[in-house]
mmCIF file of C-alpha atoms in Angstrom:
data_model
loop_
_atom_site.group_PDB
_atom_site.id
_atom_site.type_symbol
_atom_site.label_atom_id
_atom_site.label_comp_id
_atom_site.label_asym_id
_atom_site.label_seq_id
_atom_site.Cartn_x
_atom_site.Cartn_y
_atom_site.Cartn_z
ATOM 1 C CA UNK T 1 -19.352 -0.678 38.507
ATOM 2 C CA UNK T 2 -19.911 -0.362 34.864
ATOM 3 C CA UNK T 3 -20.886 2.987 33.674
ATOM 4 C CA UNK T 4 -23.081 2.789 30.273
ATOM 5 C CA UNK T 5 -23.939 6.636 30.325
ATOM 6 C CA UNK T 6 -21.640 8.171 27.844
ATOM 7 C CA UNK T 7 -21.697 11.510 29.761
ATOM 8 C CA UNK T 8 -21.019 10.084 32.935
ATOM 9 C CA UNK T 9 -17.756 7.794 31.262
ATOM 10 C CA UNK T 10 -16.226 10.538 29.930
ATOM 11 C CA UNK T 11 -16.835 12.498 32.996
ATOM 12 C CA UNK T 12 -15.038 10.006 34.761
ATOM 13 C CA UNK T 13 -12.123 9.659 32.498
ATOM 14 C CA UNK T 14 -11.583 13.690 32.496
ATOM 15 C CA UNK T 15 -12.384 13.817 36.168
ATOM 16 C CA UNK T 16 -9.472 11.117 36.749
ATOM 17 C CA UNK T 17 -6.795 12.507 34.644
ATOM 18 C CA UNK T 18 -6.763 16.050 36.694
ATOM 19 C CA UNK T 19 -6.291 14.306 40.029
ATOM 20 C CA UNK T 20 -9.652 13.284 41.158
ATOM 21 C CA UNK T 21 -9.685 10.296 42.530
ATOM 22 C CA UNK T 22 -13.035 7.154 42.089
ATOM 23 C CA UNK T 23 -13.538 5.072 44.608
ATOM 24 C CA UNK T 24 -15.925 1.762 44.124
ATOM 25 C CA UNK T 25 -18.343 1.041 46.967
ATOM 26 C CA UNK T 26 -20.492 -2.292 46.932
ATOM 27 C CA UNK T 27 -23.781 -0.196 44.858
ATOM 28 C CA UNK T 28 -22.289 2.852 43.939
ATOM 29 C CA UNK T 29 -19.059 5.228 42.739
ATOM 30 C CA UNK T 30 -17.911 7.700 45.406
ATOM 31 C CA UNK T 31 -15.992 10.958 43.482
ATOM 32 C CA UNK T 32 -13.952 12.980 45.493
ATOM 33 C CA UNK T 33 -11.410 16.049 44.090
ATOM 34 C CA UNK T 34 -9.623 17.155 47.264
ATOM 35 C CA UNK T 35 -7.876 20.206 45.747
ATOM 36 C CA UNK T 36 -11.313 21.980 44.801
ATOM 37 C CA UNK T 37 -14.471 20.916 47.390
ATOM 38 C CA UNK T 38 -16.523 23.605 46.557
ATOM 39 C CA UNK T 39 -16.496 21.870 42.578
ATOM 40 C CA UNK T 40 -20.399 20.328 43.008
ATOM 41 C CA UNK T 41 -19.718 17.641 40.650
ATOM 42 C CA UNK T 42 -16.119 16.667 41.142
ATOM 43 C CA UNK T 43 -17.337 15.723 44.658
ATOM 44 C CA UNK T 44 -20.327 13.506 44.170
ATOM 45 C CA UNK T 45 -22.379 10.175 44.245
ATOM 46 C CA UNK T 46 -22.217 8.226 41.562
ATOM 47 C CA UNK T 47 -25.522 4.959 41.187
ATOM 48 C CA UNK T 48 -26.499 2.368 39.044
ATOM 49 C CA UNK T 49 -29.736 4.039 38.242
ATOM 50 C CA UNK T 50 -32.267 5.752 39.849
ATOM 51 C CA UNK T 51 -34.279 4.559 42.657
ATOM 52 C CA UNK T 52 -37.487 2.331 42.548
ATOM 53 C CA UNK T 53 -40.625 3.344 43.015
ATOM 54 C CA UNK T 54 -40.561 2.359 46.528
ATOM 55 C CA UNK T 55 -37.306 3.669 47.656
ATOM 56 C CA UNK T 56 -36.478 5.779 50.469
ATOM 57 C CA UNK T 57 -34.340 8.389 48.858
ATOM 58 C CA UNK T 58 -32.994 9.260 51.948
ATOM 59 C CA UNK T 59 -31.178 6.248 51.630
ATOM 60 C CA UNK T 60 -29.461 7.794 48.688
ATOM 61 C CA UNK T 61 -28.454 11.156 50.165
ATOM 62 C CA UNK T 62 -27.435 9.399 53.453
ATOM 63 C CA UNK T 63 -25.118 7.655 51.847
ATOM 64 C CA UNK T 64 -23.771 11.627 50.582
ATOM 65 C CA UNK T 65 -23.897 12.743 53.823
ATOM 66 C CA UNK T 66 -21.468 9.852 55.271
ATOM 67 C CA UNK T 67 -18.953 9.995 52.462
ATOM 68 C CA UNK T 68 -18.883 14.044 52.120
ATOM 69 C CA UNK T 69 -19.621 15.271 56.017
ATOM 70 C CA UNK T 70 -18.237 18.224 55.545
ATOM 71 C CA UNK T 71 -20.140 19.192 52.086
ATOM 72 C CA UNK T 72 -22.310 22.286 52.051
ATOM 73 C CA UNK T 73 -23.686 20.876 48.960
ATOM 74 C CA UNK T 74 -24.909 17.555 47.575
ATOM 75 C CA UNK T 75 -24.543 16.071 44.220
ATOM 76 C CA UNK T 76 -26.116 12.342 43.131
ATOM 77 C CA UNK T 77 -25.708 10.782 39.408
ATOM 78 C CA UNK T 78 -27.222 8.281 38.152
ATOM 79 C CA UNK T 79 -26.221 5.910 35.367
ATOM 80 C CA UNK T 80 -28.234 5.052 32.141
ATOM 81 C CA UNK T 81 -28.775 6.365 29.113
ATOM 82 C CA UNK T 82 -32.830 7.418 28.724
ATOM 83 C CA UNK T 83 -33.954 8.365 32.157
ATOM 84 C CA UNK T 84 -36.253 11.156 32.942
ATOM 85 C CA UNK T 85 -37.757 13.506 36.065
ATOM 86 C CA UNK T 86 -39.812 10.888 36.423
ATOM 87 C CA UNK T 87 -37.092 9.026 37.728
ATOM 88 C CA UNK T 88 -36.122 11.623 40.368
ATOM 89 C CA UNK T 89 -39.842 12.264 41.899
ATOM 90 C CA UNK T 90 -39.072 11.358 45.478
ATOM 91 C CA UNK T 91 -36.187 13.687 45.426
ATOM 92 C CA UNK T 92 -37.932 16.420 44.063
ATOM 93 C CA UNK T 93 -40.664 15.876 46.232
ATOM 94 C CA UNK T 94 -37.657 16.415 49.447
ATOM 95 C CA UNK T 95 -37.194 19.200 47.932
ATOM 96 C CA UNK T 96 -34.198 19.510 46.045
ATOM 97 C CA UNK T 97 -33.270 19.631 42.465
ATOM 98 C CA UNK T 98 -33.580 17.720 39.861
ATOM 99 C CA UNK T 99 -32.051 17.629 36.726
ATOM 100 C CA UNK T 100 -31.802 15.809 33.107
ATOM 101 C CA UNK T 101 -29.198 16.863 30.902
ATOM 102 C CA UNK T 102 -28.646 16.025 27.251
ATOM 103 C CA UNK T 103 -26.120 14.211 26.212
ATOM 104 C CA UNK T 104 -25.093 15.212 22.478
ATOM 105 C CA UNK T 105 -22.538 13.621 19.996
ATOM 106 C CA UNK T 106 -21.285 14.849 16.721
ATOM 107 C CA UNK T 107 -18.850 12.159 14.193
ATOM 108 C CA UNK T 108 -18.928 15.502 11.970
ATOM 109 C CA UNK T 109 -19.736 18.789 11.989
ATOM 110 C CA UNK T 110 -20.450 21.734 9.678
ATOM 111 C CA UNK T 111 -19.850 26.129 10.408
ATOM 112 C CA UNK T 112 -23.064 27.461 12.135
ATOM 113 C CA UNK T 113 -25.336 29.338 9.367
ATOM 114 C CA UNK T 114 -24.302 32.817 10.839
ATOM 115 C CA UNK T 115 -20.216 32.427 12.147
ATOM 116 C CA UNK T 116 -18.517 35.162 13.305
ATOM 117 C CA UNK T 117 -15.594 36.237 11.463
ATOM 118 C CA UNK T 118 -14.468 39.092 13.530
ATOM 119 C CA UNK T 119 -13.241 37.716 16.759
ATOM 120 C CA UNK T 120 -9.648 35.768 16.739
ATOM 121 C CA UNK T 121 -10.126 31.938 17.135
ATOM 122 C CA UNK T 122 -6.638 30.294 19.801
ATOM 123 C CA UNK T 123 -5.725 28.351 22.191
ATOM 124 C CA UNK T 124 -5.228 29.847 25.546
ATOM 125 C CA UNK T 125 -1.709 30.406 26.136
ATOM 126 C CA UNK T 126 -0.059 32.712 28.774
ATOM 127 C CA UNK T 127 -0.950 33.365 32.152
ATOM 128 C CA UNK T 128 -3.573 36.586 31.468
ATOM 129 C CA UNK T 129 -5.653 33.944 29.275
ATOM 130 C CA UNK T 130 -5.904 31.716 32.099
ATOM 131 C CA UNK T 131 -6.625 35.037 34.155
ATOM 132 C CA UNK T 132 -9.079 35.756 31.841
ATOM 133 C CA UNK T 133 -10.851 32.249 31.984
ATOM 134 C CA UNK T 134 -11.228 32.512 35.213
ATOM 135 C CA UNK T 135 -12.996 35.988 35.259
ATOM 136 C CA UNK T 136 -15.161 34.577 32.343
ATOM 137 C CA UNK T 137 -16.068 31.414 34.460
ATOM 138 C CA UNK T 138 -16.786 34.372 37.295
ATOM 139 C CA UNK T 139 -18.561 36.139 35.317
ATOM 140 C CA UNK T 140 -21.178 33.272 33.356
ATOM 141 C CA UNK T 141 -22.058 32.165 36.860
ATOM 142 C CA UNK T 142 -26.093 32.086 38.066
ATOM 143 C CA UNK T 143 -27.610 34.873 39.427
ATOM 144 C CA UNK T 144 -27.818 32.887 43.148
ATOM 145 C CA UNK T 145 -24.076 32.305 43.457
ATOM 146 C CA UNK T 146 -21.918 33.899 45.283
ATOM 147 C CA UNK T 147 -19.089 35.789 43.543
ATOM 148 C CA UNK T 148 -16.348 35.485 46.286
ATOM 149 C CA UNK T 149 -17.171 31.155 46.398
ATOM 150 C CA UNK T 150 -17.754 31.181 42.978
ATOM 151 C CA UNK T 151 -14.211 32.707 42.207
ATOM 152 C CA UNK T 152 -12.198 30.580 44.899
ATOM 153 C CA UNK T 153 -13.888 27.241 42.464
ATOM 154 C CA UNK T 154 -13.310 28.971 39.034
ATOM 155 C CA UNK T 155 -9.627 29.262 40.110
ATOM 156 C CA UNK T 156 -9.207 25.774 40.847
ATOM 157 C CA UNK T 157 -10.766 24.492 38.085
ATOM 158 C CA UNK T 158 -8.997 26.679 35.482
ATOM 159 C CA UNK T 159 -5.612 25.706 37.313
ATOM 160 C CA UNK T 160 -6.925 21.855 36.854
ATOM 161 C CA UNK T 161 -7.729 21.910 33.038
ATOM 162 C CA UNK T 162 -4.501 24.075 32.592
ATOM 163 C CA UNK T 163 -2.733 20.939 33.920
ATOM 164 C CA UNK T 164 -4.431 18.870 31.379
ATOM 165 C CA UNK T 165 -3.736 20.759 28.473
ATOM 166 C CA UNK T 166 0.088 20.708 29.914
ATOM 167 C CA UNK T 167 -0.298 17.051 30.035
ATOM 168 C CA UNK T 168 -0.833 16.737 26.302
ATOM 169 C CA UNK T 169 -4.581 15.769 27.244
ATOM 170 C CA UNK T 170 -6.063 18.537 24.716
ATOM 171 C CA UNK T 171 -6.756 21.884 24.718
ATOM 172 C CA UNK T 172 -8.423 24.889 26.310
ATOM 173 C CA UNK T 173 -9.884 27.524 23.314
ATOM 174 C CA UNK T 174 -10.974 30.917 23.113
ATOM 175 C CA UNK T 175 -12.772 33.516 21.034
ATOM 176 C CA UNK T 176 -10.861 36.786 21.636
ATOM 177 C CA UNK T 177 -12.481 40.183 20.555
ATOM 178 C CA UNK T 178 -9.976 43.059 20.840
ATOM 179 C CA UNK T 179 -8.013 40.553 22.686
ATOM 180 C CA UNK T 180 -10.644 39.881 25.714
ATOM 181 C CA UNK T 181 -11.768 36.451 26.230
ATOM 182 C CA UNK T 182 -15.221 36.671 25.197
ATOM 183 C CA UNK T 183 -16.247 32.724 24.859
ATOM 184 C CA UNK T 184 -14.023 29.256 25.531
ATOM 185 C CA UNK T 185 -14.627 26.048 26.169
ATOM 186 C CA UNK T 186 -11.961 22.589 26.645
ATOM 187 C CA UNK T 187 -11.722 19.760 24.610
ATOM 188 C CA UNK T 188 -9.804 16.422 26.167
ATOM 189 C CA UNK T 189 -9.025 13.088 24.757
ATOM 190 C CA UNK T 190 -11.567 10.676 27.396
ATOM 191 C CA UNK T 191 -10.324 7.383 26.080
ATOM 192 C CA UNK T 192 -9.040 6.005 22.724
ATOM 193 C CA UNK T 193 -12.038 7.384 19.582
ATOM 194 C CA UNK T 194 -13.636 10.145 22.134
ATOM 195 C CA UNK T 195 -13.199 13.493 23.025
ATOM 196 C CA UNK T 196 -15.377 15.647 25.048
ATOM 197 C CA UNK T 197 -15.944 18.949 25.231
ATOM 198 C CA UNK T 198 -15.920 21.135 28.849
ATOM 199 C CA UNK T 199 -17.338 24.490 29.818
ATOM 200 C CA UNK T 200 -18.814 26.123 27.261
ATOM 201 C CA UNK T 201 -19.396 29.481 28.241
ATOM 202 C CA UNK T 202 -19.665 33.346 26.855
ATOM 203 C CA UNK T 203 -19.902 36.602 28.611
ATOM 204 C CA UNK T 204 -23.311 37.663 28.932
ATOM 205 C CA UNK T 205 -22.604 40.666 27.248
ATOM 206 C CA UNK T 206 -21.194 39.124 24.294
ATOM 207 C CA UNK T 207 -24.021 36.571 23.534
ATOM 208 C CA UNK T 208 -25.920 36.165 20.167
ATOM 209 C CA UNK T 209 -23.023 37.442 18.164
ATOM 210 C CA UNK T 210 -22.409 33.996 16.806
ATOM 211 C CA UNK T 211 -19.047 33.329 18.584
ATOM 212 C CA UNK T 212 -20.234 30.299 20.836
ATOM 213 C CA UNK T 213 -20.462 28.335 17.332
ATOM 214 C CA UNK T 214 -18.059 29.167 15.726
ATOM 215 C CA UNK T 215 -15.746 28.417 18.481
ATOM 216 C CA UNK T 216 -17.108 25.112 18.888
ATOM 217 C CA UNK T 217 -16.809 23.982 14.998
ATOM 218 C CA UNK T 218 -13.372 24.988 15.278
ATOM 219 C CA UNK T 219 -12.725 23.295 18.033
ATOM 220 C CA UNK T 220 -14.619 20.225 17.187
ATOM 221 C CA UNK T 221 -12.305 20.373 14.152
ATOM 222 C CA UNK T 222 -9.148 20.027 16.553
ATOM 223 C CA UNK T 223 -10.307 17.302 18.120
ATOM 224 C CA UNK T 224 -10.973 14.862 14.846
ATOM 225 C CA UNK T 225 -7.652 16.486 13.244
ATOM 226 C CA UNK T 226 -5.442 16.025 16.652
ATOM 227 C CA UNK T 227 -6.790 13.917 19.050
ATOM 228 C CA UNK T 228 -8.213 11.833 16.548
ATOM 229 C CA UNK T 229 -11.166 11.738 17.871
ATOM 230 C CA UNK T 230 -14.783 9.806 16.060
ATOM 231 C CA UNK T 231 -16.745 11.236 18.248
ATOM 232 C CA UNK T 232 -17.243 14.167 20.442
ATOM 233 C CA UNK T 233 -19.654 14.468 23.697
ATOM 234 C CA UNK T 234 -20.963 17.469 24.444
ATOM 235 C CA UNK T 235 -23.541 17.527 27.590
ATOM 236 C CA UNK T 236 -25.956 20.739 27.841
ATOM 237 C CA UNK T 237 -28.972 21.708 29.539
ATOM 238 C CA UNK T 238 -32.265 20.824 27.276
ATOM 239 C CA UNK T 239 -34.175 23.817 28.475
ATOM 240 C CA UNK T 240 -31.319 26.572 28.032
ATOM 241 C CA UNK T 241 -30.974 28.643 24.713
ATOM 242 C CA UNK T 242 -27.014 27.024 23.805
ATOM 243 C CA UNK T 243 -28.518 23.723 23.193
ATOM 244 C CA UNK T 244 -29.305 25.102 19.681
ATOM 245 C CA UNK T 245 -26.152 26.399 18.940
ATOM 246 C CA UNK T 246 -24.406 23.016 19.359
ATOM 247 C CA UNK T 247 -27.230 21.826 16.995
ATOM 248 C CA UNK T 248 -26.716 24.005 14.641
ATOM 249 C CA UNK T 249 -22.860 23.130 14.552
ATOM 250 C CA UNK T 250 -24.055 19.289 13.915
ATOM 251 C CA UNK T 251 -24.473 17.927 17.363
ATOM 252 C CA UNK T 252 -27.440 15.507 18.403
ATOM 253 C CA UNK T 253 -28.913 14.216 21.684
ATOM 254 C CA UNK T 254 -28.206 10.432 22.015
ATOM 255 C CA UNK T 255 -28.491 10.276 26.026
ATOM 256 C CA UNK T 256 -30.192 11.862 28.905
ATOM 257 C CA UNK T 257 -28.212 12.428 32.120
ATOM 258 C CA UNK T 258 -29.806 12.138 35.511
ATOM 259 C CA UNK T 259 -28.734 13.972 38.611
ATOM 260 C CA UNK T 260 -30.094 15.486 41.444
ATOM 261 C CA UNK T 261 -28.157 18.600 43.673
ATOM 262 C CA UNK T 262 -28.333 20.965 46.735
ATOM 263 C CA UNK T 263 -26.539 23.753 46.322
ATOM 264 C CA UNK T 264 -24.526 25.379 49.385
#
């Protein structure tokens, strides 16, 4: 299956380099990561495009269902590059959610109008960083997850991108303030020319202090200096505040993302 979404490719690539493994099916892309099930969208569905207007989209999340029995949640992509909610009707209309992110690319990019100067700009390093990732990812989760679930995922996933960075793949960055992780975010090589970016996240009690952009116009920075990178993919949620602040760094929206979950 050829995948034209940019966001979905370099999910892909990124996904594949920390274990997970694609498998092809006659009309779709099945994604499995067996050392972290509870990770929503390293265990997913992966189409051609959305349905038609007379689909049964049961068809869709049957197909879920049979490759992922044991799944509290569901999680179905959909390729292409300017899709909308339109697109996802019937699924809404079963009830569950639907979502179109933005995908954003930068070949440059310029300080934020406001950076923060006071909090110290590094790689994470030793084992309390990682530690501290993990209670950041904890801590940045929504309001209807559970902590305990949430924590047993963050692990995993910090433990897979530590891997990557180990692997030479990129790196993992954070903004420290009186040397507590306050914001951080990944940034991996996806194929030769393209590096994208990977949790963005700050502590809700350290928001609006400017540290989210700065972080990620230094980072962007690494990735043209050392992974020589043209351009870098970020994918964010159109209707959530930190879209502007990769704006305001030099990011645009080039793609829309489709997907549609259940959350367990």
């Amino acid at each position: 299956m050829q995948i034209t979404s940019l966001g979905y490719r370099t999910d892909l690539a990124l996904l594949e380099l920390g274990d997970s493994v694609v498998e092809q099916r006659p009309d779709c892309l099945v994604v499995r990561t067996p050392h972290n099930p509870t990770f929503w969208w390293g265990n997913f569905v992966l189409y051609p495009g959305p349905p038609g207007p007379d689909d049964d989209v049961s068809r869709y999340t049957d197909v879920f269902a049979r490759e992922f029995p044991e799944a509290k949640h569901l999680a179905l992509g959909f390729d292409g590059v300017d899709g909308s909610l339109d697109d996802l009707v019937g699924f809404a209309d079963s009830g569950l959610n639907t979502e179109v992110a933005s995908v954003m690319t930068a070949q440059r990019v310029h300080e934020p109008a406001r950076p923060n100067r006071d909090a110290e700009y590094r790689t994470l390093e030793t084992d309390e960083d990682w530690a501290q990732q993990v209670e950041l990812h904890v801590a940045c989760r929504d309001d209807d997850q559970d902590e305990a679930g949430h924590r047993v995922f963050s692990t995993a996933k910090a433990a897979t991108s530590r891997g990557l960075v180990a692997a030479g793949h990129g790196a993992w960055f954070g903004a420290f303030v009186d040397g507590r992780l306050q914001s951080s975010m990944g940034l991996f090589r996806a194929s030769p020319g393209l590096a994208r970016f990977q949790s963005v996240e700050t502590h809700p009690d350290a928001r609006g202090r400017g540290l989210a952009g700065t972080l990620v116009h230094h980072v962007s920075q690494y990735g043209f200096e050392h992974l020589d990178a043209q351009t870098l993919v970020m994918v964010a949620d159109p209707t959530y505040l930190a879209i502007r602040i990769y704006r305001s760094v030099g990011f645009e929206t080039t793609e829309n993302q489709l997907q549609v979950e259940r959350r367990d």
